[in-house]
mmCIF file of C-alpha atoms in Angstrom:
data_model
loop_
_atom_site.group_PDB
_atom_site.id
_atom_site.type_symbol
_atom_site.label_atom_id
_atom_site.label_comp_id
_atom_site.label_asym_id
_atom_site.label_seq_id
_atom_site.Cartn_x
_atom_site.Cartn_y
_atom_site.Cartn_z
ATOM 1 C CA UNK A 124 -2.858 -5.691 10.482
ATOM 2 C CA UNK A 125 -5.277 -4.033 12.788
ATOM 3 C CA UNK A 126 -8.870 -3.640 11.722
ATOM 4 C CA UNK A 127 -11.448 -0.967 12.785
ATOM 5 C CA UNK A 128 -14.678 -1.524 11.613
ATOM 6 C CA UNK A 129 -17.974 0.378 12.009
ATOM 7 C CA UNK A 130 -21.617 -0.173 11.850
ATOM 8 C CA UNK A 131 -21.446 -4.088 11.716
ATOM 9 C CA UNK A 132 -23.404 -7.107 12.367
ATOM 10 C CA UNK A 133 -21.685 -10.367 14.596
ATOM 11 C CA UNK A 134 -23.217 -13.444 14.924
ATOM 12 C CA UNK A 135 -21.839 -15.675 17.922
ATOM 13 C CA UNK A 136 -21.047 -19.224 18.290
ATOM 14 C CA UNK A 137 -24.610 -19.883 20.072
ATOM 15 C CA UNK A 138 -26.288 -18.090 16.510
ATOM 16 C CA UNK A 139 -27.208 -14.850 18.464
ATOM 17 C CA UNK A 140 -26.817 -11.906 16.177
ATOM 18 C CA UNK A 141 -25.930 -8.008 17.446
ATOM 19 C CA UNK A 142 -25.181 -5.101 15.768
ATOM 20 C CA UNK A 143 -22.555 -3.241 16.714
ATOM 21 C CA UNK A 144 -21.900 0.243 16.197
ATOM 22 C CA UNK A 145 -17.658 0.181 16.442
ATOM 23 C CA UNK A 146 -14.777 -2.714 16.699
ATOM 24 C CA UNK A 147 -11.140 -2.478 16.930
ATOM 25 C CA UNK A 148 -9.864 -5.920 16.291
ATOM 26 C CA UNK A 149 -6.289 -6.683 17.054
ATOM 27 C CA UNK A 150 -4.142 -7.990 14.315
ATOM 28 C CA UNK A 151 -3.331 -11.091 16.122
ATOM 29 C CA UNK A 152 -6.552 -12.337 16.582
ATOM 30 C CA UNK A 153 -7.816 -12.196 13.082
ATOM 31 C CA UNK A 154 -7.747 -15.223 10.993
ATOM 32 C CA UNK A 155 -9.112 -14.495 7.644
ATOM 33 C CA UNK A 156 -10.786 -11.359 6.318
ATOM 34 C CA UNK A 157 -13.239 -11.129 3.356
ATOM 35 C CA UNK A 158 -13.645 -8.192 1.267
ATOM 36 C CA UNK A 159 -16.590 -7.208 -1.283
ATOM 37 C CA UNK A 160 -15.566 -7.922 -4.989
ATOM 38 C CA UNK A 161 -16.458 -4.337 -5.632
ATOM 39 C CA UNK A 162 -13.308 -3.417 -4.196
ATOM 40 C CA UNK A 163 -11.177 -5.472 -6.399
ATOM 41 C CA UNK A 164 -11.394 -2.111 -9.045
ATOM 42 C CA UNK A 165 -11.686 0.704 -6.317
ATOM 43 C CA UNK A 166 -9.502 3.096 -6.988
ATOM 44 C CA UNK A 167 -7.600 3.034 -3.748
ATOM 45 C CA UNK A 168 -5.964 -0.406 -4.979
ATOM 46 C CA UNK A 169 -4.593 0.961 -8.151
ATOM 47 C CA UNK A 170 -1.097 1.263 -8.919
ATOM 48 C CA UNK A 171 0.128 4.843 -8.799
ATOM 49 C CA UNK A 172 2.598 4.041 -11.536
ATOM 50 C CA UNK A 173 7.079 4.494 -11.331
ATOM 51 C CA UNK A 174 6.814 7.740 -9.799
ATOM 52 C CA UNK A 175 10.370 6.661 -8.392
ATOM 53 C CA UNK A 176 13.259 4.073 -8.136
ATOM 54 C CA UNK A 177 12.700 0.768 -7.344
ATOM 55 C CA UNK A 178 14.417 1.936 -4.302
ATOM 56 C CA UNK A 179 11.671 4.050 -3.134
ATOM 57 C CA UNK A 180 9.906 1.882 -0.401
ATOM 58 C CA UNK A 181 12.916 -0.801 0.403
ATOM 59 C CA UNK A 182 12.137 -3.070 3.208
ATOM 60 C CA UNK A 183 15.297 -5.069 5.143
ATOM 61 C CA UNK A 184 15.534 -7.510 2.716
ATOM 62 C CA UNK A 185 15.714 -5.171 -0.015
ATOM 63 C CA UNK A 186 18.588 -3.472 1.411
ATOM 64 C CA UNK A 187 20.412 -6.935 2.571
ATOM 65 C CA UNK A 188 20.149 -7.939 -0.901
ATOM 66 C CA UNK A 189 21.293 -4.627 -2.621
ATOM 67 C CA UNK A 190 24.586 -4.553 -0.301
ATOM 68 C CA UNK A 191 25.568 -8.137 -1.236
ATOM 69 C CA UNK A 192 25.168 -7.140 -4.870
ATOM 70 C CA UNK A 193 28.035 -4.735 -3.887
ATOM 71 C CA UNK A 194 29.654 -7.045 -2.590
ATOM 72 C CA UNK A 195 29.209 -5.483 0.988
ATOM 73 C CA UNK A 196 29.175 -8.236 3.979
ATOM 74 C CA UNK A 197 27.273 -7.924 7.293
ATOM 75 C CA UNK A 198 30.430 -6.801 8.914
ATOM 76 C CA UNK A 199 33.801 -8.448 10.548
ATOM 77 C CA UNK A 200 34.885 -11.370 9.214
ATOM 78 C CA UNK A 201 33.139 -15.185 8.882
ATOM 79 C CA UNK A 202 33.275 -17.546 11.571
ATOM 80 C CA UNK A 203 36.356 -17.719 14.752
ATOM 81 C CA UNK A 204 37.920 -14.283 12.133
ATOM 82 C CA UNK A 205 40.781 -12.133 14.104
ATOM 83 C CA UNK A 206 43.971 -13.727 15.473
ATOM 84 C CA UNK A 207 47.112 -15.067 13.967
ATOM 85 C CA UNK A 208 47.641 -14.912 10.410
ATOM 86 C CA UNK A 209 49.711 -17.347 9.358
ATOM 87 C CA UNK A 210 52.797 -16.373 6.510
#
């Protein structure tokens, strides 16, 4: 998760602190982040409610799982399948 931030204050290692007026910070590189408790009830947060299926924002896993419900497999058959078939 990328972060820009503006208008913020850093304090270095040595105790120096700047203010800086924009930072992009690379998802990698950021450890923890703290947020206000203010935004704990901002309305950006809130649920917007069923307005569709539970299939409405599947991710991978989602979809793995819903074809093995099926009974669908990831394709071919399991382990040395193909060849002789024995009577």
């Amino acid at each position: 998760m990328n972060c820009q931030m503006i208008n913020i204050s850093v304090t270095y290692r040595d105790g120096r602190v700047a203010q800086l007026e924009n930072v992009y910070i690379r998802g990698s590189k950021i450890r923890f982040l703290i947020l206000p408790d203010m935004l704990k009830n901002a309305p950006m947060f809130k649920r917007q409610g069923n307005k569709g299926t539970v299939e409405a924002g599947r991710g991978k896993s989602a979809i793995l799982r819903a074809q093995a419900a099926r009974g669908r497999s990831r394709g071919g058959r399991a382990r040395g399948g193909g060849g002789w078939q024995g009577s």
